[in-house]
CSV table of N, CA and C in Angstrom, one decimal:
chain,number,residue,atom,x,y,z
A,1,MET,N,30.5,-8.0,4.2
A,1,MET,CA,29.5,-7.1,4.8
A,1,MET,C,28.6,-6.6,3.7
A,2,ARG,N,29.3,-6.2,2.5
A,2,ARG,CA,28.5,-5.7,1.4
A,2,ARG,C,27.5,-6.7,0.9
A,3,GLY,N,27.9,-8.0,0.9
A,3,GLY,CA,27.0,-9.1,0.5
A,3,GLY,C,25.7,-9.1,1.4
A,4,LEU,N,25.9,-9.0,2.7
A,4,LEU,CA,24.8,-9.0,3.6
A,4,LEU,C,23.9,-7.9,3.4
A,5,ILE,N,24.5,-6.7,3.2
A,5,ILE,CA,23.6,-5.5,3.0
A,5,ILE,C,22.9,-5.6,1.7
A,6,ARG,N,23.6,-6.1,0.7
A,6,ARG,CA,22.9,-6.3,-0.6
A,6,ARG,C,21.8,-7.3,-0.5
A,7,SER,N,21.9,-8.4,0.3
A,7,SER,CA,20.9,-9.4,0.4
A,7,SER,C,19.6,-8.8,1.1
A,8,PHE,N,19.9,-7.9,2.1
A,8,PHE,CA,18.7,-7.2,2.7
A,8,PHE,C,18.0,-6.3,1.6
A,9,GLY,N,18.8,-5.7,0.8
A,9,GLY,CA,18.2,-4.9,-0.3
A,9,GLY,C,17.3,-5.7,-1.2
A,10,TYR,N,17.8,-6.9,-1.6
A,10,TYR,CA,17.0,-7.8,-2.4
A,10,TYR,C,15.7,-8.2,-1.7
A,11,ALA,N,15.8,-8.5,-0.4
A,11,ALA,CA,14.7,-8.9,0.4
A,11,ALA,C,13.6,-7.8,0.4
A,12,PHE,N,14.1,-6.5,0.7
A,12,PHE,CA,13.1,-5.4,0.7
A,12,PHE,C,12.5,-5.2,-0.7
A,13,ARG,N,13.4,-5.4,-1.7
A,13,ARG,CA,12.8,-5.2,-3.1
A,13,ARG,C,11.7,-6.2,-3.3
A,14,GLY,N,11.9,-7.4,-2.8
A,14,GLY,CA,10.8,-8.4,-3.0
A,14,GLY,C,9.5,-8.1,-2.2
A,15,ILE,N,9.7,-7.5,-1.0
A,15,ILE,CA,8.6,-7.1,-0.2
A,15,ILE,C,7.8,-5.9,-1.0
A,16,PHE,N,8.6,-4.9,-1.5
A,16,PHE,CA,7.9,-3.8,-2.2
A,16,PHE,C,7.3,-4.3,-3.5
A,17,TYR,N,8.0,-5.2,-4.2
A,17,TYR,CA,7.4,-5.8,-5.4
A,17,TYR,C,6.0,-6.4,-5.1
A,18,THR,N,5.9,-7.1,-4.0
A,18,THR,CA,4.7,-7.8,-3.7
A,18,THR,C,3.6,-6.7,-3.3
A,19,LEU,N,4.0,-5.7,-2.5
A,19,LEU,CA,3.1,-4.7,-2.2
A,19,LEU,C,2.6,-3.9,-3.4
A,20,LYS,N,3.5,-3.7,-4.4
A,20,LYS,CA,3.1,-3.0,-5.6
A,20,LYS,C,2.1,-3.9,-6.5
A,21,HIS,N,2.4,-5.2,-6.5
A,21,HIS,CA,1.7,-6.0,-7.5
A,21,HIS,C,0.6,-6.9,-7.0
A,22,GLU,N,0.5,-7.0,-5.7
A,22,GLU,CA,-0.5,-7.9,-5.1
A,22,GLU,C,-1.5,-7.2,-4.2
A,23,ARG,N,-2.7,-7.1,-4.6
A,23,ARG,CA,-3.8,-6.5,-3.8
A,23,ARG,C,-3.9,-7.1,-2.4
A,24,ASN,N,-3.9,-8.4,-2.3
A,24,ASN,CA,-4.1,-9.0,-1.0
A,24,ASN,C,-3.0,-8.6,0.0
A,25,MET,N,-1.8,-8.4,-0.5
A,25,MET,CA,-0.7,-8.0,0.3
A,25,MET,C,-1.0,-6.5,0.8
A,26,ARG,N,-1.5,-5.7,0.0
A,26,ARG,CA,-1.9,-4.4,0.4
A,26,ARG,C,-3.0,-4.4,1.4
A,27,ILE,N,-3.9,-5.3,1.3
A,27,ILE,CA,-5.0,-5.5,2.3
A,27,ILE,C,-4.4,-5.9,3.6
A,28,HIS,N,-3.5,-6.8,3.6
A,28,HIS,CA,-2.8,-7.2,4.9
A,28,HIS,C,-2.1,-6.1,5.5
A,29,PHE,N,-1.4,-5.3,4.7
A,29,PHE,CA,-0.5,-4.2,5.1
A,29,PHE,C,-1.4,-3.1,5.7
A,30,VAL,N,-2.5,-2.8,5.1
A,30,VAL,CA,-3.4,-1.7,5.6
A,30,VAL,C,-4.0,-2.2,6.9
A,31,CYS,N,-4.5,-3.4,7.0
A,31,CYS,CA,-5.1,-3.9,8.2
A,31,CYS,C,-4.1,-3.9,9.4
A,32,MET,N,-2.8,-4.2,9.1
A,32,MET,CA,-1.8,-4.2,10.1
A,32,MET,C,-1.5,-2.8,10.6
A,33,ILE,N,-1.5,-1.9,9.7
A,33,ILE,CA,-1.2,-0.5,10.0
A,33,ILE,C,-2.3,0.0,11.0
A,34,TYR,N,-3.6,-0.2,10.7
A,34,TYR,CA,-4.7,0.2,11.5
A,34,TYR,C,-4.6,-0.5,12.9
A,35,MET,N,-4.4,-1.8,12.9
A,35,MET,CA,-4.4,-2.5,14.1
A,35,MET,C,-3.3,-2.1,15.0
A,36,TYR,N,-2.1,-2.0,14.5
A,36,TYR,CA,-0.9,-1.5,15.3
A,36,TYR,C,-1.1,-0.1,15.8
A,37,SER,N,-1.7,0.7,14.9
A,37,SER,CA,-2.0,2.1,15.3
A,37,SER,C,-2.9,2.2,16.6
A,38,PHE,N,-3.9,1.4,16.5
A,38,PHE,CA,-4.8,1.4,17.7
A,38,PHE,C,-4.2,0.7,18.9
A,39,LEU,N,-3.3,-0.2,18.7
A,39,LEU,CA,-2.7,-0.9,19.8
A,39,LEU,C,-1.6,-0.1,20.4
A,40,LEU,N,-0.8,0.6,19.6
A,40,LEU,CA,0.4,1.3,20.1
A,40,LEU,C,0.2,2.8,20.4
A,41,MET,N,-0.7,3.5,19.7
A,41,MET,CA,-0.8,4.9,19.9
A,41,MET,C,-1.8,5.3,21.0
A,42,ALA,N,-2.5,4.4,21.5
A,42,ALA,CA,-3.5,4.8,22.6
A,42,ALA,C,-3.6,3.6,23.5
A,43,ASP,N,-4.2,3.9,24.7
A,43,ASP,CA,-4.4,2.8,25.7
A,43,ASP,C,-5.8,2.3,25.7
A,44,PHE,N,-6.4,2.1,24.5
A,44,PHE,CA,-7.7,1.6,24.5
A,44,PHE,C,-7.8,0.1,24.8
A,45,PHE,N,-6.8,-0.6,24.3
A,45,PHE,CA,-6.8,-2.1,24.4
A,45,PHE,C,-5.8,-2.5,25.5
A,46,GLU,N,-6.2,-3.4,26.3
A,46,GLU,CA,-5.3,-4.0,27.3
A,46,GLU,C,-4.8,-5.3,26.8
A,47,ILE,N,-3.5,-5.4,26.4
A,47,ILE,CA,-2.9,-6.6,26.0
A,47,ILE,C,-1.6,-6.8,26.6
A,48,THR,N,-1.2,-8.0,26.9
A,48,THR,CA,0.1,-8.3,27.5
A,48,THR,C,1.1,-8.4,26.4
A,49,ARG,N,2.4,-8.4,26.8
A,49,ARG,CA,3.5,-8.5,25.9
A,49,ARG,C,3.4,-9.8,25.1
A,50,THR,N,3.0,-10.9,25.8
A,50,THR,CA,2.8,-12.2,25.2
A,50,THR,C,1.7,-12.1,24.1
A,51,GLN,N,0.6,-11.5,24.4
A,51,GLN,CA,-0.5,-11.4,23.4
A,51,GLN,C,0.0,-10.6,22.2
A,52,PHE,N,0.7,-9.5,22.5
A,52,PHE,CA,1.2,-8.7,21.4
A,52,PHE,C,2.2,-9.5,20.5
A,53,ALA,N,3.0,-10.3,21.1
A,53,ALA,CA,3.9,-11.2,20.4
A,53,ALA,C,3.2,-12.2,19.5
A,54,ILE,N,2.1,-12.7,20.1
A,54,ILE,CA,1.3,-13.7,19.3
A,54,ILE,C,0.6,-13.0,18.1
A,55,ILE,N,0.1,-11.8,18.3
A,55,ILE,CA,-0.4,-11.0,17.2
A,55,ILE,C,0.6,-10.7,16.1
A,56,PHE,N,1.8,-10.3,16.6
A,56,PHE,CA,2.9,-10.0,15.7
A,56,PHE,C,3.3,-11.3,14.9
A,57,LEU,N,3.4,-12.4,15.6
A,57,LEU,CA,3.7,-13.7,14.9
A,57,LEU,C,2.7,-14.0,13.8
A,58,ALA,N,1.4,-13.9,14.2
A,58,ALA,CA,0.3,-14.2,13.2
A,58,ALA,C,0.4,-13.3,12.0
A,59,ASN,N,0.7,-12.0,12.2
A,59,ASN,CA,0.9,-11.1,11.1
A,59,ASN,C,2.1,-11.4,10.2
A,60,ALA,N,3.2,-11.8,10.9
A,60,ALA,CA,4.4,-12.2,10.2
A,60,ALA,C,4.2,-13.4,9.3
A,61,LEU,N,3.4,-14.3,9.9
A,61,LEU,CA,3.1,-15.6,9.1
A,61,LEU,C,2.3,-15.2,7.9
A,62,VAL,N,1.3,-14.4,8.0
A,62,VAL,CA,0.5,-14.0,6.8
A,62,VAL,C,1.4,-13.3,5.8
A,63,VAL,N,2.2,-12.3,6.2
A,63,VAL,CA,3.0,-11.6,5.2
A,63,VAL,C,4.0,-12.5,4.6
A,64,SER,N,4.6,-13.4,5.4
A,64,SER,CA,5.6,-14.3,4.8
A,64,SER,C,5.0,-15.3,3.8
A,65,LEU,N,3.8,-15.8,4.1
A,65,LEU,CA,3.2,-16.7,3.1
A,65,LEU,C,2.7,-16.0,1.9
A,66,GLU,N,2.3,-14.7,2.1
A,66,GLU,CA,1.9,-13.9,0.9
A,66,GLU,C,3.1,-13.7,0.0
A,67,LEU,N,4.3,-13.5,0.6
A,67,LEU,CA,5.5,-13.4,-0.2
A,67,LEU,C,5.8,-14.7,-0.9
A,68,VAL,N,5.7,-15.8,-0.2
A,68,VAL,CA,6.0,-17.1,-0.8
A,68,VAL,C,4.9,-17.4,-1.9
A,69,ASN,N,3.7,-17.0,-1.7
A,69,ASN,CA,2.7,-17.2,-2.7
A,69,ASN,C,3.0,-16.4,-4.0
A,70,THR,N,3.5,-15.2,-3.8
A,70,THR,CA,3.8,-14.4,-5.0
A,70,THR,C,5.0,-15.1,-5.7
A,71,ALA,N,6.0,-15.6,-5.0
A,71,ALA,CA,7.1,-16.2,-5.6
A,71,ALA,C,6.7,-17.5,-6.4
A,72,VAL,N,5.8,-18.3,-5.8
A,72,VAL,CA,5.3,-19.5,-6.5
A,72,VAL,C,4.5,-19.1,-7.7
A,73,GLU,N,3.7,-18.1,-7.7
A,73,GLU,CA,2.9,-17.6,-8.8
A,73,GLU,C,3.8,-17.2,-10.0
A,74,ARG,N,4.8,-16.4,-9.6
A,74,ARG,CA,5.7,-15.9,-10.7
A,74,ARG,C,6.6,-17.0,-11.2
A,75,THR,N,7.0,-18.0,-10.4
A,75,THR,CA,7.8,-19.1,-10.8
A,75,THR,C,7.0,-20.0,-11.8
A,76,VAL,N,5.8,-20.3,-11.4
A,76,VAL,CA,4.9,-21.1,-12.3
A,76,VAL,C,4.7,-20.4,-13.6
A,77,ASP,N,4.5,-19.0,-13.6
A,77,ASP,CA,4.3,-18.3,-14.9
A,77,ASP,C,5.6,-18.3,-15.7
A,78,LEU,N,6.7,-18.3,-15.0
A,78,LEU,CA,8.0,-18.3,-15.7
A,78,LEU,C,8.2,-19.7,-16.4
A,79,ALA,N,7.8,-20.7,-15.7
A,79,ALA,CA,8.1,-22.1,-16.1
A,79,ALA,C,7.3,-22.4,-17.4
A,80,SER,N,6.1,-21.9,-17.5
A,80,SER,CA,5.3,-22.3,-18.6
A,80,SER,C,4.3,-21.2,-18.9
A,81,THR,N,4.1,-20.8,-20.2
A,81,THR,CA,3.1,-19.8,-20.5
A,81,THR,C,1.8,-20.5,-20.8
A,82,GLU,N,1.7,-21.8,-20.8
A,82,GLU,CA,0.5,-22.5,-21.0
A,82,GLU,C,-0.1,-23.0,-19.7
A,83,TRP,N,-1.4,-23.1,-19.6
A,83,TRP,CA,-2.1,-23.6,-18.4
A,83,TRP,C,-1.8,-25.0,-18.2
A,84,THR,N,-1.5,-25.4,-17.0
A,84,THR,CA,-1.2,-26.9,-16.7
A,84,THR,C,-1.9,-27.2,-15.3
A,85,ASP,N,-2.3,-28.4,-15.2
A,85,ASP,CA,-2.9,-28.9,-13.9
A,85,ASP,C,-1.9,-28.7,-12.7
A,86,ASN,N,-0.6,-29.0,-13.0
A,86,ASN,CA,0.4,-28.8,-11.9
A,86,ASN,C,0.6,-27.3,-11.5
A,87,GLY,N,0.6,-26.5,-12.6
A,87,GLY,CA,0.7,-25.1,-12.3
A,87,GLY,C,-0.4,-24.5,-11.5
A,88,ARG,N,-1.6,-24.9,-11.9
A,88,ARG,CA,-2.8,-24.5,-11.1
A,88,ARG,C,-2.8,-25.0,-9.7
A,89,ALA,N,-2.4,-26.3,-9.5
A,89,ALA,CA,-2.3,-26.9,-8.2
A,89,ALA,C,-1.3,-26.1,-7.3
A,90,ALA,N,-0.1,-25.8,-7.9
A,90,ALA,CA,0.9,-25.0,-7.2
A,90,ALA,C,0.4,-23.7,-6.7
A,91,LYS,N,-0.3,-23.0,-7.6
A,91,LYS,CA,-0.8,-21.6,-7.3
A,91,LYS,C,-1.9,-21.7,-6.3
A,92,ASP,N,-2.8,-22.7,-6.5
A,92,ASP,CA,-4.0,-22.8,-5.6
A,92,ASP,C,-3.5,-23.2,-4.2
A,93,THR,N,-2.5,-24.1,-4.1
A,93,THR,CA,-2.0,-24.5,-2.8
A,93,THR,C,-1.3,-23.4,-2.1
A,94,ALA,N,-0.5,-22.6,-2.8
A,94,ALA,CA,0.1,-21.5,-2.1
A,94,ALA,C,-0.9,-20.5,-1.7
A,95,ALA,N,-1.9,-20.2,-2.5
A,95,ALA,CA,-3.0,-19.3,-2.1
A,95,ALA,C,-3.7,-19.8,-0.9
A,96,GLY,N,-3.9,-21.1,-0.8
A,96,GLY,CA,-4.6,-21.8,0.3
A,96,GLY,C,-3.8,-21.6,1.6
A,97,ALA,N,-2.5,-21.6,1.5
A,97,ALA,CA,-1.6,-21.4,2.7
A,97,ALA,C,-1.8,-20.0,3.2
A,98,VAL,N,-1.9,-19.0,2.3
A,98,VAL,CA,-2.1,-17.7,2.7
A,98,VAL,C,-3.5,-17.5,3.4
A,99,LEU,N,-4.5,-18.2,2.8
A,99,LEU,CA,-5.9,-18.1,3.4
A,99,LEU,C,-5.9,-18.7,4.8
A,100,VAL,N,-5.3,-19.8,5.0
A,100,VAL,CA,-5.3,-20.5,6.3
A,100,VAL,C,-4.6,-19.5,7.3
A,101,SER,N,-3.5,-18.9,6.9
A,101,SER,CA,-2.8,-18.1,7.9
A,101,SER,C,-3.6,-16.8,8.1
A,102,ALA,N,-4.2,-16.3,7.1
A,102,ALA,CA,-5.0,-15.1,7.3
A,102,ALA,C,-6.2,-15.3,8.2
A,103,ILE,N,-6.9,-16.5,8.1
A,103,ILE,CA,-8.0,-16.8,9.0
A,103,ILE,C,-7.4,-17.0,10.4
A,104,PHE,N,-6.3,-17.6,10.5
A,104,PHE,CA,-5.6,-17.7,11.9
A,104,PHE,C,-5.4,-16.4,12.5
A,105,ALA,N,-4.8,-15.4,11.7
A,105,ALA,CA,-4.5,-14.1,12.2
A,105,ALA,C,-5.8,-13.3,12.6
A,106,VAL,N,-6.8,-13.4,11.8
A,106,VAL,CA,-8.1,-12.7,12.1
A,106,VAL,C,-8.6,-13.3,13.4
A,107,LEU,N,-8.7,-14.6,13.5
A,107,LEU,CA,-9.2,-15.2,14.7
A,107,LEU,C,-8.4,-14.9,16.0
A,108,THR,N,-7.1,-14.9,15.8
A,108,THR,CA,-6.2,-14.5,16.9
A,108,THR,C,-6.5,-13.1,17.3
A,109,GLY,N,-6.6,-12.2,16.3
A,109,GLY,CA,-6.9,-10.8,16.7
A,109,GLY,C,-8.2,-10.7,17.4
A,110,ILE,N,-9.2,-11.4,16.9
A,110,ILE,CA,-10.5,-11.3,17.6
A,110,ILE,C,-10.4,-11.8,19.0
A,111,MET,N,-9.8,-12.9,19.2
A,111,MET,CA,-9.7,-13.5,20.6
A,111,MET,C,-8.9,-12.6,21.5
A,112,ILE,N,-7.9,-11.9,21.0
A,112,ILE,CA,-7.1,-11.0,21.9
A,112,ILE,C,-7.7,-9.6,22.0
A,113,MET,N,-8.2,-9.1,20.9
A,113,MET,CA,-8.6,-7.7,20.9
A,113,MET,C,-10.1,-7.5,21.1
A,114,TRP,N,-10.9,-8.6,21.3
A,114,TRP,CA,-12.3,-8.4,21.5
A,114,TRP,C,-12.5,-7.9,23.0
A,115,GLN,N,-12.5,-6.6,23.1
A,115,GLN,CA,-12.6,-6.0,24.4
A,115,GLN,C,-13.7,-4.8,24.3
A,116,PRO,N,-14.9,-5.2,24.7
A,116,PRO,CA,-16.0,-4.2,24.6
A,116,PRO,C,-15.7,-2.8,25.3
A,117,LYS,N,-15.0,-2.8,26.4
A,117,LYS,CA,-14.6,-1.6,27.0
A,117,LYS,C,-13.7,-0.7,26.1
A,118,ALA,N,-12.8,-1.4,25.4
A,118,ALA,CA,-11.9,-0.7,24.5
A,118,ALA,C,-12.7,0.0,23.4
A,119,PHE,N,-13.6,-0.7,22.8
A,119,PHE,CA,-14.5,-0.2,21.8
A,119,PHE,C,-15.3,1.0,22.3
A,120,SER,N,-15.8,0.9,23.5
A,120,SER,CA,-16.6,2.0,24.1
A,120,SER,C,-15.7,3.2,24.3
A,121,ALA,N,-14.5,3.0,24.8
A,121,ALA,CA,-13.6,4.1,25.0
A,121,ALA,C,-13.2,4.7,23.6
A,122,LEU,N,-13.0,3.9,22.6
A,122,LEU,CA,-12.7,4.4,21.3
A,122,LEU,C,-13.9,5.3,20.8
A,123,TYR,N,-15.1,4.8,21.0
A,123,TYR,CA,-16.3,5.5,20.5
A,123,TYR,C,-16.3,6.9,21.2
A,124,VAL,N,-16.1,6.9,22.5
A,124,VAL,CA,-16.2,8.2,23.3
A,124,VAL,C,-15.0,9.1,22.8
A,125,TYR,N,-13.9,8.5,22.6
A,125,TYR,CA,-12.7,9.3,22.1
A,125,TYR,C,-13.1,10.0,20.8
A,126,PHE,N,-13.6,9.3,19.9
A,126,PHE,CA,-13.9,9.9,18.6
A,126,PHE,C,-15.1,10.8,18.7
A,127,LYS,N,-16.0,10.6,19.6
A,127,LYS,CA,-17.1,11.5,19.8
A,127,LYS,C,-16.6,12.8,20.3
A,128,GLU,N,-15.6,12.8,21.2
A,128,GLU,CA,-15.1,14.0,21.8
A,128,GLU,C,-14.1,14.7,20.9
A,129,HIS,N,-13.5,14.0,20.0
A,129,HIS,CA,-12.5,14.5,19.1
A,129,HIS,C,-13.0,14.3,17.6
A,130,ILE,N,-13.9,15.1,17.2
A,130,ILE,CA,-14.5,14.9,15.9
A,130,ILE,C,-13.5,15.0,14.8
A,131,LEU,N,-12.6,15.9,14.9
A,131,LEU,CA,-11.5,16.1,13.9
A,131,LEU,C,-10.8,14.8,13.7
A,132,TYR,N,-10.4,14.1,14.8
A,132,TYR,CA,-9.7,12.9,14.6
A,132,TYR,C,-10.5,11.8,14.0
A,133,PHE,N,-11.8,11.8,14.2
A,133,PHE,CA,-12.7,10.9,13.6
A,133,PHE,C,-12.8,11.2,12.1
A,134,VAL,N,-12.9,12.4,11.7
A,134,VAL,CA,-12.9,12.8,10.3
A,134,VAL,C,-11.6,12.4,9.6
A,135,LEU,N,-10.5,12.6,10.3
A,135,LEU,CA,-9.2,12.2,9.7
A,135,LEU,C,-9.1,10.7,9.6
A,136,PHE,N,-9.7,10.0,10.6
A,136,PHE,CA,-9.7,8.5,10.5
A,136,PHE,C,-10.5,8.1,9.3
A,137,LEU,N,-11.7,8.7,9.1
A,137,LEU,CA,-12.5,8.4,7.9
A,137,LEU,C,-11.8,8.7,6.6
A,138,LEU,N,-11.1,9.8,6.5
A,138,LEU,CA,-10.4,10.2,5.3
A,138,LEU,C,-9.2,9.2,5.1
A,139,SER,N,-8.6,8.7,6.2
A,139,SER,CA,-7.5,7.7,6.0
A,139,SER,C,-8.1,6.4,5.5
A,140,LEU,N,-9.3,6.1,5.8
A,140,LEU,CA,-10.0,4.9,5.3
A,140,LEU,C,-10.2,5.0,3.7
A,141,VAL,N,-10.5,6.2,3.3
A,141,VAL,CA,-10.7,6.5,1.8
A,141,VAL,C,-9.3,6.2,1.2
A,142,VAL,N,-8.3,6.8,1.7
A,142,VAL,CA,-6.9,6.7,1.2
A,142,VAL,C,-6.5,5.2,1.2
A,143,ALA,N,-6.8,4.5,2.3
A,143,ALA,CA,-6.5,3.1,2.4
A,143,ALA,C,-7.2,2.3,1.3
A,144,PHE,N,-8.5,2.5,1.0
A,144,PHE,CA,-9.2,1.8,0.0
A,144,PHE,C,-8.6,2.1,-1.4
A,145,ILE,N,-8.3,3.3,-1.6
A,145,ILE,CA,-7.6,3.7,-2.9
A,145,ILE,C,-6.3,2.9,-3.0
A,146,PHE,N,-5.5,2.9,-2.0
A,146,PHE,CA,-4.2,2.2,-2.0
A,146,PHE,C,-4.4,0.7,-2.3
A,147,ILE,N,-5.4,0.1,-1.6
A,147,ILE,CA,-5.7,-1.3,-1.7
A,147,ILE,C,-6.0,-1.6,-3.2
A,148,PHE,N,-7.0,-0.9,-3.8
A,148,PHE,CA,-7.5,-1.3,-5.1
A,148,PHE,C,-6.8,-0.7,-6.3
A,149,LYS,N,-6.0,0.4,-6.0
A,149,LYS,CA,-5.3,1.1,-7.1
A,149,LYS,C,-3.8,0.8,-7.0
A,150,GLY,N,-3.3,0.6,-5.8
A,150,GLY,CA,-1.9,0.4,-5.6
A,150,GLY,C,-1.2,1.7,-5.4
A,151,PHE,N,0.1,1.7,-5.6
A,151,PHE,CA,0.9,2.9,-5.5
A,151,PHE,C,0.7,3.8,-6.7
A,152,PRO,N,0.7,5.1,-6.4
A,152,PRO,CA,0.5,6.0,-7.5
A,152,PRO,C,1.7,5.9,-8.5
A,153,GLN,N,1.3,6.0,-9.8
A,153,GLN,CA,2.4,5.9,-10.8
A,153,GLN,C,3.0,7.3,-11.1
A,154,ILE,N,4.3,7.3,-10.9
A,154,ILE,CA,5.0,8.6,-11.2
A,154,ILE,C,5.5,8.6,-12.6
A,155,LYS,N,5.0,9.6,-13.4
A,155,LYS,CA,5.4,9.6,-14.7
A,155,LYS,C,6.7,10.5,-14.8
A,156,LYS,N,7.7,9.9,-15.5
A,156,LYS,CA,8.9,10.6,-15.7
A,156,LYS,C,8.8,11.6,-16.9
A,157,LYS,N,9.5,12.7,-16.8
A,157,LYS,CA,9.5,13.6,-17.9
A,157,LYS,C,10.3,13.0,-19.1
A,158,SER,N,9.9,13.4,-20.3
A,158,SER,CA,10.6,12.8,-21.4
A,158,SER,C,12.1,13.1,-21.4
A,159,SER,N,12.4,14.3,-20.9
A,159,SER,CA,13.9,14.6,-20.9
A,159,SER,C,14.6,13.7,-19.9
A,160,ASP,N,14.0,13.2,-18.9
A,160,ASP,CA,14.6,12.3,-18.0
A,160,ASP,C,14.9,11.0,-18.7
A,161,ARG,N,14.0,10.5,-19.5
A,161,ARG,CA,14.2,9.3,-20.3
A,161,ARG,C,15.3,9.4,-21.3
A,162,ALA,N,15.3,10.6,-21.9
A,162,ALA,CA,16.4,10.8,-22.9
A,162,ALA,C,17.8,10.8,-22.2
A,163,ASP,N,17.8,11.4,-21.0
A,163,ASP,CA,19.1,11.4,-20.3
A,163,ASP,C,19.5,10.0,-20.0
A,164,LYS,N,18.6,9.1,-19.6
A,164,LYS,CA,18.9,7.8,-19.2
A,164,LYS,C,19.4,7.0,-20.4
A,165,GLU,N,18.7,7.2,-21.6
A,165,GLU,CA,19.1,6.5,-22.8
A,165,GLU,C,20.5,6.9,-23.3
A,166,LYS,N,21.0,8.1,-23.0
A,166,LYS,CA,22.3,8.5,-23.4
A,166,LYS,C,23.4,7.8,-22.6
A,167,LYS,N,23.0,7.5,-21.3
A,167,LYS,CA,24.0,6.8,-20.4
A,167,LYS,C,24.1,5.4,-20.8
């Protein structure tokens, strides 16, 4: 049982590593948060369980391939510090897989979520609840900072480092 729990820990560590180091993963993550927020927190969009499952699968595909792409990039970098045609081909091909899946996810989302009535209702909602609209705009600022800057770096006190070195 410990081995199973440990393997989940390794998997989550890989996901967080990719979120920390890969801007594109942060873009996918932010887009999914906004999309699922609008789908689950209000009744603006009318989607079936099947449509929701299709959206979920499309998102899972993008995130999975982004994780594989990161693994391929790191493996190529580990295998050789010099530029090679094969290394470039491996990285480009993995990136291409992410691109194809991202295009698929966007098109799937558009096909399912293109509902003019929902957008009209959303407009009216934000017009009637200005505070929520302002909070939404502020969240966009935070999202852009997260996408382009990543996680905030927490600096440890020098005494914390000294304590770790003693152990």
